[in-house]
């Protein structure tokens, strides 16, 4: 080999060796088109259809049931305002006192809406749960989105994994149920993205509930050394079968990630049996269970992006008193999750942005169903159902309120561009062709 | 008189031609042929219930109870990475004493038979010579490798998820 040829080939080899490892799944050399604002994002999908009137507008029973003077804030960890002092039914039960008369003590000294960007009047794009959840996770309108099928447009998890190069265990979706198409939200069916870039997922009430305990808690402890040959043999069999990409039906982790997730499942059952799962202090319902296990995932994996879904508020279809109690508890567990990150996960404390938004609102007028207090229930299908709010707090988030009841600012489809903006892939996501044309990063709406 | 004789001969010949003949005993039989699936024909994915039910029957030689099937199916739905979920399910099954699998000693006594049986048991086909050779060498080179790990690899493989 001539000297010149040798130098040329060596140069190419060294250059390729240096650059190769940094090429992203998207084929780009460099990951970011902007500056990263925070290392982690936690999105709370809150909480099954929330009426503006009882949440951000703090009108309690005065608006919904016509009880004069019964107004006030029942979400003290999210919003600033005095609690109601008339007909208090949403709190804890005290012996000898009327049911729910003791409000849960506030956990956060400063409500989250006072710590960051607060959009009190935002437009939702759907009055339904599944399309609403799709909107929050895909940033698209979801106009032709069907039930029982994966999102048609890529989720934020896929954008982050493809354009930012995050691993599967960097992105998590924590669902609250296996019904209502919820377990399909960790990835879209998009041919450009799809399951190869999807997020990991648990549905804690199932995965770590009775069914999970009966099915998974007796697993043998295997070391990496035990499992390595199994993975090699499986890889051989899979290569031999050569499954078509279009037939892949699952998110895929690396062998190391799979071992880690399995260890997490085993350890979580052990902690559960020892009563060591941290729970919000004053709530033990399904949403609290979900948030507690989301906290376990955060503590173990320190993911870049985790979305957790709450839904107990949806009881409002037939029980308004139950709805108020669920709303108050959803506020409590959301405040607890933020506090848990700050106090128990040093790698994420001060490095996380916390986003909270309902997937849909609720009707202006009630349906005819009355509850134990003779109060009317509310569905979600009218224009009032498209009125929601959003709160964002944490690292590099300006402290500001944007918009008002008479001056709406923002759309629910803004959430995905906002997260993309936080991780510095705003341009990639906005140019993907899937995002609502009226959506933009909330940082740009300030 | 002569014409009468000719007529008699014709009648005799006619009777002889339609008389009974020796019956031939014909029997139809089937050759025994082993029928196995070809992996290229496996294009339909098993759903969660099918996967669990087939796996359970395979490993315990009895049908899974409806409650157990329902719970296991829900748990598979609830975990994003199906490989993780299925490997955990298998690990739980292998921790039960009533599982029906060969011992590690039996595996090594006749390794070729074990490999062929394992392919037939899980993938419903015979291994190719290349596949057989790979597993022969792989298992021989690892004295501590257990039947459990081989079975886990097969039951968690992509091919086992299709039919």
Coordinates of C-alpha atoms in Angstrom, one line a residue:
Chain A
X1 CA 0.0 0.0 0.0
X2 CA 1.3 3.4 -0.9
X3 CA 1.9 5.9 1.8
X4 CA -0.7 8.3 0.5
X5 CA -3.3 5.5 0.3
X6 CA -2.4 4.3 3.7
X7 CA -2.9 7.7 5.3
X8 CA -6.2 8.1 3.5
X9 CA -7.6 4.8 4.6
X10 CA -6.3 5.2 8.2
X11 CA -7.9 8.7 8.3
X12 CA -11.2 7.4 7.1
X13 CA -11.1 4.5 9.6
X14 CA -10.3 6.7 12.6
X15 CA -12.8 9.3 11.5
X16 CA -15.5 6.7 11.2
X17 CA -14.7 5.2 14.5
X18 CA -15.0 8.6 16.2
X19 CA -18.2 9.7 14.5
X20 CA -20.0 6.3 14.1
X21 CA -21.1 5.9 17.7
X22 CA -22.7 9.4 17.7
X23 CA -25.0 8.8 14.7
X24 CA -28.6 8.8 16.0
X25 CA -31.3 6.3 15.0
X26 CA -32.7 9.2 12.9
X27 CA -29.5 9.1 10.9
X28 CA -28.4 12.6 12.1
X29 CA -25.0 13.2 13.5
X30 CA -25.9 15.8 16.1
X31 CA -28.7 15.3 18.5
X32 CA -30.0 18.7 19.3
X33 CA -31.4 21.6 17.3
X34 CA -31.7 23.7 20.5
X35 CA -30.5 24.0 24.1
X36 CA -31.6 21.5 26.6
X37 CA -33.6 23.1 29.4
X38 CA -33.7 20.2 31.8
X39 CA -32.6 16.6 32.0
X40 CA -35.9 15.1 33.0
X41 CA -39.6 15.6 32.3
X42 CA -42.5 14.2 34.2
X43 CA -45.9 14.6 32.7
X44 CA -49.0 14.1 34.9
X45 CA -52.0 13.4 32.7
X46 CA -54.6 14.8 35.1
X47 CA -57.0 13.1 35.8
X48 CA -60.0 11.8 33.8
X49 CA -61.9 14.9 32.7
X50 CA -61.6 18.0 34.9
X51 CA -64.2 20.8 34.9
X52 CA -62.7 24.3 34.9
X53 CA -65.3 25.5 37.3
X54 CA -64.2 23.2 40.2
X55 CA -60.5 23.3 39.5
X56 CA -58.8 26.4 38.3
X57 CA -61.9 28.7 38.7
X58 CA -62.4 27.5 42.3
X59 CA -66.2 27.8 42.2
X60 CA -66.8 24.5 44.0
X61 CA -70.5 24.0 44.6
X62 CA -71.7 27.5 43.9
X63 CA -71.4 27.0 40.2
X64 CA -72.1 23.3 39.8
X65 CA -74.9 22.8 42.3
X66 CA -76.1 26.4 42.9
X67 CA -75.1 26.3 46.6
X68 CA -74.6 30.0 47.4
X69 CA -71.4 30.9 49.1
X70 CA -69.9 27.4 48.7
X71 CA -66.8 28.4 46.7
X72 CA -63.1 27.9 47.1
X73 CA -60.0 26.0 46.1
X74 CA -60.0 22.2 46.6
X75 CA -56.6 21.8 44.8
X76 CA -54.2 23.6 47.1
X77 CA -51.0 21.9 45.8
X78 CA -51.7 23.2 42.3
X79 CA -53.5 26.4 42.7
X80 CA -53.4 29.4 45.0
X81 CA -56.6 30.2 46.9
X82 CA -58.5 29.7 50.1
X83 CA -60.4 26.4 50.6
X84 CA -64.2 26.4 50.8
X85 CA -65.7 26.9 54.2
X86 CA -69.2 25.7 53.4
X87 CA -70.4 22.1 52.7
X88 CA -66.9 20.6 52.8
X89 CA -67.3 17.0 51.6
X90 CA -64.1 16.4 49.6
X91 CA -61.6 15.7 52.5
X92 CA -60.9 12.8 54.8
X93 CA -63.4 11.2 57.0
X94 CA -63.3 12.0 60.7
X95 CA -65.1 9.9 63.3
X96 CA -68.3 11.6 64.4
X97 CA -68.0 14.3 61.7
X98 CA -69.8 14.5 58.3
X99 CA -68.1 12.4 55.6
X100 CA -65.2 14.1 53.9
X101 CA -65.2 17.2 56.2
X102 CA -61.5 17.2 56.9
X103 CA -59.4 18.5 53.9
X104 CA -56.1 16.8 53.3
X105 CA -53.3 19.1 54.5
X106 CA -51.4 20.9 51.7
X107 CA -48.0 19.3 51.0
X108 CA -46.4 22.1 49.0
X109 CA -45.6 25.5 50.6
X110 CA -46.0 27.1 47.2
X111 CA -48.6 25.7 44.8
X112 CA -47.1 24.4 41.6
X113 CA -48.9 27.1 39.5
X114 CA -47.1 29.7 41.5
X115 CA -43.7 28.1 40.8
X116 CA -43.7 28.2 37.0
X117 CA -45.7 28.7 33.9
X118 CA -49.4 28.6 34.5
X119 CA -51.9 28.6 31.6
X120 CA -55.3 28.9 33.3
X121 CA -57.4 28.7 30.1
X122 CA -56.2 26.3 27.5
X123 CA -58.1 24.8 24.5
X124 CA -58.5 21.0 24.5
X125 CA -58.8 19.4 21.1
X126 CA -61.2 16.6 22.1
X127 CA -64.0 16.0 24.7
X128 CA -63.0 12.3 24.8
X129 CA -60.5 10.5 27.0
X130 CA -58.5 8.5 24.5
X131 CA -58.2 11.2 21.9
X132 CA -57.4 13.7 24.7
X133 CA -54.6 11.4 26.0
X134 CA -53.4 11.0 22.4
X135 CA -53.3 14.8 22.1
X136 CA -51.2 15.1 25.2
X137 CA -48.7 12.5 24.0
X138 CA -48.6 13.1 20.3
X139 CA -49.3 16.8 19.8
X140 CA -51.6 15.9 16.9
X141 CA -55.3 16.5 16.6
X142 CA -56.2 12.8 16.5
X143 CA -59.3 13.6 14.4
X144 CA -59.4 10.1 12.9
X145 CA -58.0 8.3 15.9
X146 CA -59.9 5.1 16.7
X147 CA -60.2 3.2 19.9
X148 CA -58.4 -0.1 20.5
X149 CA -55.6 1.0 18.1
X150 CA -52.3 2.6 18.8
X151 CA -51.9 6.4 18.3
X152 CA -51.8 7.2 14.6
X153 CA -49.1 9.9 15.1
X154 CA -45.8 9.4 16.9
X155 CA -45.7 9.9 20.6
X156 CA -43.3 12.1 22.4
X157 CA -41.5 8.9 23.5
X158 CA -40.7 8.0 19.9
X159 CA -39.6 11.6 19.0
X160 CA -37.2 11.5 22.0
X161 CA -35.8 8.1 21.3
X162 CA -35.4 8.7 17.6
X163 CA -34.1 12.3 17.5
X164 CA -32.5 12.5 20.9
X165 CA -31.1 8.9 21.0
X166 CA -32.7 8.0 24.3
X167 CA -32.7 4.3 25.4
X168 CA -36.0 2.4 26.0
X169 CA -35.6 2.6 29.7
X170 CA -35.2 6.4 29.4
X171 CA -38.8 6.7 28.5
X172 CA -41.8 5.4 30.5
X173 CA -45.5 5.4 30.2
X174 CA -47.3 4.6 33.5
X175 CA -50.9 3.7 32.7
X176 CA -53.7 3.3 35.2
X177 CA -55.8 0.6 33.5
X178 CA -55.6 -2.0 30.7
X179 CA -59.0 -0.9 29.5
X180 CA -60.0 2.1 27.3
X181 CA -57.0 1.5 25.0
X182 CA -54.7 2.9 27.6
X183 CA -51.9 0.3 27.3
X184 CA -51.5 1.3 23.6
X185 CA -50.3 4.7 24.5
X186 CA -46.6 3.9 24.8
X187 CA -46.0 3.9 21.1
X188 CA -47.7 4.8 17.8
X189 CA -48.3 2.7 14.7
X190 CA -46.4 5.3 12.6
X191 CA -44.2 3.6 10.0
X192 CA -41.6 6.4 10.5
X193 CA -41.3 5.8 14.2
X194 CA -43.4 3.0 15.9
X195 CA -42.6 0.3 18.5
X196 CA -38.8 0.4 17.7
X197 CA -38.9 3.8 19.4
X198 CA -41.7 3.2 21.9
X199 CA -41.6 3.7 25.7
X200 CA -41.5 1.1 28.4
X201 CA -44.8 0.7 30.2
X202 CA -46.3 -0.6 33.4
X203 CA -49.9 -0.5 34.4
X204 CA -49.2 -0.7 38.2
X205 CA -52.8 -1.7 39.3
X206 CA -52.4 -4.8 37.1
X207 CA -48.6 -5.3 36.9
X208 CA -48.1 -4.9 40.7
X209 CA -51.7 -5.6 41.8
X210 CA -53.2 -9.0 42.6
X211 CA -52.9 -10.3 39.0
X212 CA -49.3 -9.3 38.8
X213 CA -48.5 -10.7 42.3
X214 CA -50.1 -14.1 41.4
X215 CA -48.4 -14.2 38.0
X216 CA -44.9 -12.6 38.5
X217 CA -43.9 -12.4 42.1
X218 CA -42.5 -16.0 42.3
X219 CA -39.8 -15.3 39.7
X220 CA -36.4 -16.8 40.2
X221 CA -33.6 -14.4 40.7
X222 CA -31.2 -14.7 37.7
X223 CA -27.9 -12.9 37.4
X224 CA -26.6 -11.4 34.2
X225 CA -24.3 -14.3 33.9
X226 CA -27.2 -16.8 34.2
X227 CA -29.2 -14.9 31.5
X228 CA -26.4 -14.1 29.0
X229 CA -26.5 -17.6 27.4
X230 CA -30.3 -17.5 27.2
X231 CA -30.2 -14.1 25.4
X232 CA -27.6 -15.5 23.0
X233 CA -29.7 -18.6 22.2
X234 CA -32.8 -16.4 21.8
X235 CA -30.9 -14.1 19.5
X236 CA -29.8 -17.1 17.4
X237 CA -33.4 -18.3 17.2
X238 CA -34.7 -14.8 16.4
X239 CA -32.0 -14.2 13.7
X240 CA -33.0 -17.6 12.2
X241 CA -36.7 -16.7 12.2
X242 CA -35.9 -13.2 10.9
X243 CA -39.2 -11.5 11.8
X244 CA -40.5 -8.9 9.4
X245 CA -40.4 -5.4 10.9
X246 CA -44.1 -4.9 10.2
X247 CA -44.9 -7.9 12.5
X248 CA -43.0 -6.6 15.5
X249 CA -45.5 -6.1 18.3
X250 CA -43.4 -5.0 21.3
X251 CA -41.1 -2.4 22.5
X252 CA -37.6 -3.7 22.7
X253 CA -35.0 -3.2 25.3
X254 CA -31.4 -4.3 25.2
X255 CA -30.5 -7.4 27.1
X256 CA -29.0 -5.4 29.9
X257 CA -32.1 -3.2 30.1
X258 CA -34.4 -6.3 30.1
X259 CA -32.4 -7.8 33.0
X260 CA -32.7 -4.5 34.9
X261 CA -36.5 -4.3 34.4
X262 CA -36.9 -7.9 35.5
X263 CA -34.8 -7.2 38.6
X264 CA -37.0 -4.1 39.2
X265 CA -40.1 -6.2 39.1
X266 CA -38.7 -8.7 41.5
X267 CA -37.5 -6.1 43.9
X268 CA -40.7 -4.2 43.8
X269 CA -42.7 -7.3 44.8
X270 CA -40.2 -7.8 47.7
X271 CA -40.6 -4.1 48.8
X272 CA -44.4 -4.5 48.5
X273 CA -44.4 -7.6 50.7
X274 CA -42.3 -5.7 53.3
X275 CA -44.6 -2.6 53.1
X276 CA -41.7 -0.5 51.8
X277 CA -43.4 1.2 48.8
X278 CA -43.7 4.9 49.5
X279 CA -47.3 6.1 49.2
X280 CA -48.9 9.5 49.3
X281 CA -49.7 10.0 53.0
X282 CA -53.5 10.6 52.7
X283 CA -54.7 8.6 49.7
X284 CA -54.7 5.0 48.9
X285 CA -57.0 4.8 45.8
X286 CA -56.1 3.6 42.3
X287 CA -54.5 6.9 41.2
X288 CA -52.4 7.0 44.4
X289 CA -51.3 3.4 43.8
X290 CA -50.4 4.4 40.2
X291 CA -48.4 7.5 41.3
X292 CA -46.6 5.5 44.1
X293 CA -45.3 3.0 41.5
X294 CA -44.5 5.8 39.1
X295 CA -42.3 7.1 41.9
X296 CA -40.6 3.7 42.2
X297 CA -39.9 3.8 38.4
X298 CA -38.5 7.3 38.7
X299 CA -36.3 6.3 41.6
X300 CA -34.9 3.2 39.9
X301 CA -34.5 4.3 36.2
X302 CA -34.3 8.1 36.5
X303 CA -35.9 8.3 33.1
X304 CA -35.6 11.3 30.8
X305 CA -39.3 11.2 30.2
X306 CA -42.1 9.7 32.2
X307 CA -45.8 10.2 31.7
X308 CA -48.3 9.0 34.3
X309 CA -52.0 8.8 33.8
X310 CA -54.7 9.5 36.5
X311 CA -58.4 8.9 35.9
X312 CA -60.4 8.6 39.1
X313 CA -62.0 12.0 38.5
X314 CA -64.0 10.4 35.8
X315 CA -66.4 9.1 38.4
X316 CA -68.0 12.5 37.8
X317 CA -70.3 10.8 35.2
X318 CA -72.5 9.5 38.1
X319 CA -71.1 10.8 41.4
X320 CA -70.3 14.5 41.9
X321 CA -69.3 14.1 45.5
X322 CA -66.9 11.3 44.5
X323 CA -65.6 13.6 41.8
X324 CA -64.7 16.3 44.3
X325 CA -63.0 13.8 46.5
X326 CA -61.0 12.4 43.6
X327 CA -60.0 15.9 42.4
X328 CA -58.8 16.8 45.9
X329 CA -56.8 13.5 46.1
X330 CA -55.4 13.9 42.5
X331 CA -54.0 17.3 43.7
X332 CA -52.6 15.6 46.8
X333 CA -50.8 12.8 45.0
X334 CA -49.5 15.2 42.3
X335 CA -48.0 17.4 44.9
X336 CA -46.6 14.3 46.6
X337 CA -44.9 13.1 43.4
X338 CA -43.2 16.5 42.9
X339 CA -42.1 16.5 46.5
X340 CA -40.9 12.9 46.3
X341 CA -38.7 13.7 43.3
X342 CA -37.2 16.7 45.1
X343 CA -36.6 14.8 48.4
X344 CA -35.8 11.2 47.3
X345 CA -34.2 11.3 43.9
X346 CA -31.1 13.5 44.1
X347 CA -30.3 12.9 40.4
X348 CA -33.6 14.4 39.4
X349 CA -34.1 17.1 42.0
X350 CA -33.5 20.5 40.5
X351 CA -33.1 18.9 37.1
X352 CA -36.7 18.0 36.3
X353 CA -39.6 19.9 34.7
X354 CA -43.0 18.8 35.9
X355 CA -46.0 19.3 33.6
X356 CA -49.6 18.8 34.6
X357 CA -52.6 19.0 32.3
X358 CA -56.0 17.3 32.0
X359 CA -56.8 15.4 28.8
X360 CA -60.3 16.9 28.6
X361 CA -62.7 19.1 30.5
X362 CA -66.4 18.6 31.5
X363 CA -69.8 19.9 30.5
X364 CA -71.3 23.2 31.5
X365 CA -74.7 21.6 32.3
X366 CA -75.2 18.5 34.4
X367 CA -76.8 15.2 33.6
X368 CA -79.8 14.0 35.7
X369 CA -77.9 11.6 37.9
X370 CA -77.9 12.6 41.5
X371 CA -75.5 11.3 44.3
X372 CA -75.6 10.9 48.1
X373 CA -75.8 14.6 48.6
X374 CA -78.4 15.1 45.9
X375 CA -75.9 16.8 43.6
X376 CA -76.0 16.4 39.9
X377 CA -73.2 14.7 37.9
X378 CA -71.4 16.0 34.8
X379 CA -70.3 14.2 31.5
X380 CA -68.0 15.6 28.9
X381 CA -69.2 16.4 25.4
X382 CA -69.9 20.1 25.0
X383 CA -67.9 23.3 24.4
X384 CA -67.1 23.6 28.2
X385 CA -65.3 20.2 27.9
X386 CA -62.8 21.8 25.7
X387 CA -61.8 24.2 28.4
X388 CA -58.7 23.0 30.4
X389 CA -55.6 24.4 32.0
X390 CA -51.9 23.5 32.3
X391 CA -49.1 24.0 34.8
X392 CA -45.4 23.6 34.3
X393 CA -42.8 24.0 37.0
X394 CA -39.1 23.1 37.5
X395 CA -35.7 23.9 36.1
X396 CA -35.5 26.9 33.7
X397 CA -39.3 27.4 33.7
X398 CA -40.2 31.1 34.0
X399 CA -42.7 32.0 36.8
X400 CA -45.6 33.5 34.9
X401 CA -49.3 33.3 34.4
X402 CA -50.3 33.4 30.7
X403 CA -54.0 34.0 29.7
X404 CA -57.2 34.2 31.7
X405 CA -60.8 32.9 31.6
X406 CA -61.7 35.6 29.1
X407 CA -58.4 35.4 27.2
X408 CA -57.5 31.7 26.5
X409 CA -53.9 31.0 25.5
X410 CA -52.5 27.7 24.4
X411 CA -53.7 24.3 23.2
X412 CA -53.2 20.8 24.7
X413 CA -51.3 20.0 21.5
X414 CA -48.6 22.4 22.9
X415 CA -47.4 19.8 25.4
X416 CA -45.4 17.7 22.9
X417 CA -43.7 20.7 21.3
X418 CA -42.9 22.0 24.8
X419 CA -41.3 18.7 25.8
X420 CA -39.4 18.6 22.5
X421 CA -38.3 22.2 23.2
X422 CA -37.1 21.2 26.7
X423 CA -34.9 18.4 25.2
X424 CA -33.6 20.5 22.3
X425 CA -35.4 18.7 19.4
X426 CA -38.1 21.3 18.8
X427 CA -37.3 21.7 15.1
X428 CA -37.2 18.0 14.4
X429 CA -40.6 17.4 16.0
X430 CA -42.3 20.5 14.4
X431 CA -41.0 19.5 11.0
X432 CA -42.1 15.8 11.4
X433 CA -45.4 16.7 9.7
X434 CA -47.5 15.1 12.5
X435 CA -48.0 18.1 14.9
X436 CA -51.1 20.3 15.1
X437 CA -50.3 23.3 12.9
X438 CA -51.5 25.7 15.6
X439 CA -49.4 24.1 18.4
X440 CA -46.2 25.6 19.7
X441 CA -43.9 25.3 22.7
X442 CA -45.4 26.9 25.8
X443 CA -42.1 28.6 26.3
X444 CA -42.8 30.5 23.0
X445 CA -46.3 31.6 24.2
X446 CA -44.9 33.6 27.1
Chain B
X1 CA -78.9 -80.0 -35.4
X2 CA -75.6 -78.3 -36.3
X3 CA -77.0 -74.8 -35.8
X4 CA -78.3 -76.0 -32.4
X5 CA -74.7 -77.0 -31.4
X6 CA -73.4 -73.6 -32.4
X7 CA -76.1 -71.9 -30.4
X8 CA -75.2 -74.0 -27.3
X9 CA -71.5 -73.1 -27.7
X10 CA -72.4 -69.4 -27.9
X11 CA -74.6 -69.6 -24.8
X12 CA -71.8 -71.5 -22.9
X13 CA -69.2 -68.9 -23.9
X14 CA -71.6 -66.1 -22.9
X15 CA -72.3 -67.7 -19.5
X16 CA -68.6 -68.2 -19.0
X17 CA -67.8 -64.6 -19.8
X18 CA -70.2 -63.2 -17.2
X19 CA -69.6 -65.8 -14.5
X20 CA -68.0 -64.8 -11.2
X21 CA -64.3 -64.2 -11.1
X22 CA -61.8 -64.4 -8.3
X23 CA -62.2 -61.4 -5.9
X24 CA -59.0 -59.4 -5.4
X25 CA -58.6 -58.0 -1.9
X26 CA -57.4 -54.4 -2.2
X27 CA -56.3 -52.6 0.9
X28 CA -55.3 -48.9 1.1
X29 CA -52.9 -47.9 3.8
X30 CA -51.1 -44.8 4.9
X31 CA -47.4 -44.4 5.2
X32 CA -46.4 -42.8 8.5
X33 CA -45.0 -39.4 7.8
X34 CA -43.9 -36.8 10.3
X35 CA -45.7 -33.5 9.5
X36 CA -44.1 -30.3 10.9
X37 CA -44.7 -26.6 10.3
X38 CA -42.2 -24.7 8.2
X39 CA -41.0 -21.5 9.9
X40 CA -41.7 -19.5 6.7
X41 CA -45.4 -20.3 7.0
X42 CA -45.7 -18.9 10.5
X43 CA -47.1 -15.5 9.9
X44 CA -50.0 -15.3 12.4
X45 CA -49.1 -13.9 15.8
X46 CA -50.4 -15.7 18.8
X47 CA -52.5 -13.4 21.0
X48 CA -51.7 -13.3 24.7
X49 CA -54.3 -15.9 25.7
X50 CA -53.0 -18.3 23.0
X51 CA -49.4 -17.8 24.0
X52 CA -50.1 -18.4 27.7
X53 CA -52.4 -21.3 27.2
X54 CA -50.1 -23.1 24.8
X55 CA -47.1 -22.5 26.9
X56 CA -48.7 -23.6 30.1
X57 CA -50.0 -26.9 28.5
X58 CA -46.5 -27.4 27.1
X59 CA -44.7 -27.0 30.4
X60 CA -47.3 -28.6 32.8
X61 CA -49.0 -31.0 30.5
X62 CA -52.4 -29.8 31.6
X63 CA -54.7 -26.9 30.8
X64 CA -54.4 -23.6 32.6
X65 CA -57.3 -22.6 34.8
X66 CA -59.5 -19.8 33.4
X67 CA -58.7 -17.5 36.3
X68 CA -55.0 -18.0 35.9
X69 CA -55.3 -17.5 32.2
X70 CA -57.3 -14.3 32.7
X71 CA -54.8 -12.9 35.2
X72 CA -51.8 -13.8 33.2
X73 CA -53.2 -12.3 30.1
X74 CA -53.9 -9.0 31.8
X75 CA -50.4 -8.9 33.2
X76 CA -48.9 -9.4 29.7
X77 CA -51.1 -6.5 28.5
X78 CA -49.8 -4.3 31.4
X79 CA -46.1 -4.5 30.5
X80 CA -44.7 -2.6 27.6
X81 CA -41.8 -5.0 26.7
X82 CA -43.5 -8.3 25.9
X83 CA -40.1 -10.1 26.1
X84 CA -39.7 -8.9 29.7
X85 CA -43.2 -10.0 30.5
X86 CA -42.9 -13.4 29.0
X87 CA -39.4 -14.1 30.4
X88 CA -40.8 -13.2 33.9
X89 CA -43.8 -15.5 33.4
X90 CA -41.5 -18.3 32.4
X91 CA -39.2 -17.6 35.4
X92 CA -42.3 -18.0 37.6
X93 CA -43.3 -21.3 35.9
X94 CA -39.8 -22.7 36.3
X95 CA -40.0 -22.0 40.0
X96 CA -42.8 -24.4 40.3
X97 CA -42.1 -28.1 41.3
X98 CA -44.8 -29.5 39.0
X99 CA -43.2 -28.4 35.8
X100 CA -42.7 -31.3 33.3
X101 CA -39.2 -30.8 31.8
X102 CA -36.2 -33.1 31.3
X103 CA -33.4 -32.9 33.8
X104 CA -30.1 -31.3 32.9
X105 CA -28.5 -34.8 33.1
X106 CA -31.1 -36.2 30.6
X107 CA -30.3 -33.3 28.3
X108 CA -26.6 -34.1 28.1
X109 CA -27.1 -37.9 27.9
X110 CA -28.5 -37.6 24.4
X111 CA -28.0 -34.0 23.3
X112 CA -29.0 -34.5 19.7
X113 CA -32.4 -36.0 20.8
X114 CA -32.9 -33.2 23.3
X115 CA -32.4 -30.6 20.6
X116 CA -34.7 -32.3 18.1
X117 CA -37.3 -32.8 20.8
X118 CA -37.0 -29.2 22.0
X119 CA -37.5 -27.9 18.4
X120 CA -40.5 -30.2 18.0
X121 CA -41.9 -29.3 21.4
X122 CA -41.7 -25.5 21.0
X123 CA -41.4 -24.7 17.4
X124 CA -43.3 -27.7 16.0
X125 CA -40.6 -28.4 13.4
X126 CA -37.3 -30.2 13.0
X127 CA -34.1 -28.2 13.3
X128 CA -32.1 -27.7 10.2
X129 CA -28.6 -29.2 10.3
X130 CA -27.2 -25.7 11.0
X131 CA -29.5 -25.1 13.9
X132 CA -28.8 -28.6 15.3
X133 CA -25.1 -28.1 15.0
X134 CA -25.3 -24.6 16.7
X135 CA -27.1 -25.9 19.7
X136 CA -24.9 -29.1 20.0
X137 CA -21.8 -27.0 20.1
X138 CA -23.3 -24.2 22.2
X139 CA -24.6 -26.6 25.0
X140 CA -21.5 -28.8 24.9
X141 CA -19.3 -25.7 25.4
X142 CA -21.2 -24.7 28.5
X143 CA -21.4 -27.3 31.2
X144 CA -23.5 -25.2 33.5
X145 CA -26.2 -24.4 30.9
X146 CA -29.5 -25.6 32.2
X147 CA -32.6 -27.0 30.4
X148 CA -34.4 -24.1 32.0
X149 CA -32.4 -21.5 30.1
X150 CA -32.7 -23.4 26.8
X151 CA -36.5 -23.7 27.2
X152 CA -36.7 -20.0 28.2
X153 CA -34.8 -19.0 25.0
X154 CA -37.2 -21.1 22.9
X155 CA -40.4 -20.0 24.6
X156 CA -39.3 -16.3 24.5
X157 CA -38.2 -16.5 20.8
X158 CA -40.0 -14.6 18.1
X159 CA -40.8 -17.9 16.3
X160 CA -42.7 -19.3 19.3
X161 CA -44.9 -16.2 19.2
X162 CA -46.2 -17.1 15.7
X163 CA -48.0 -20.0 14.1

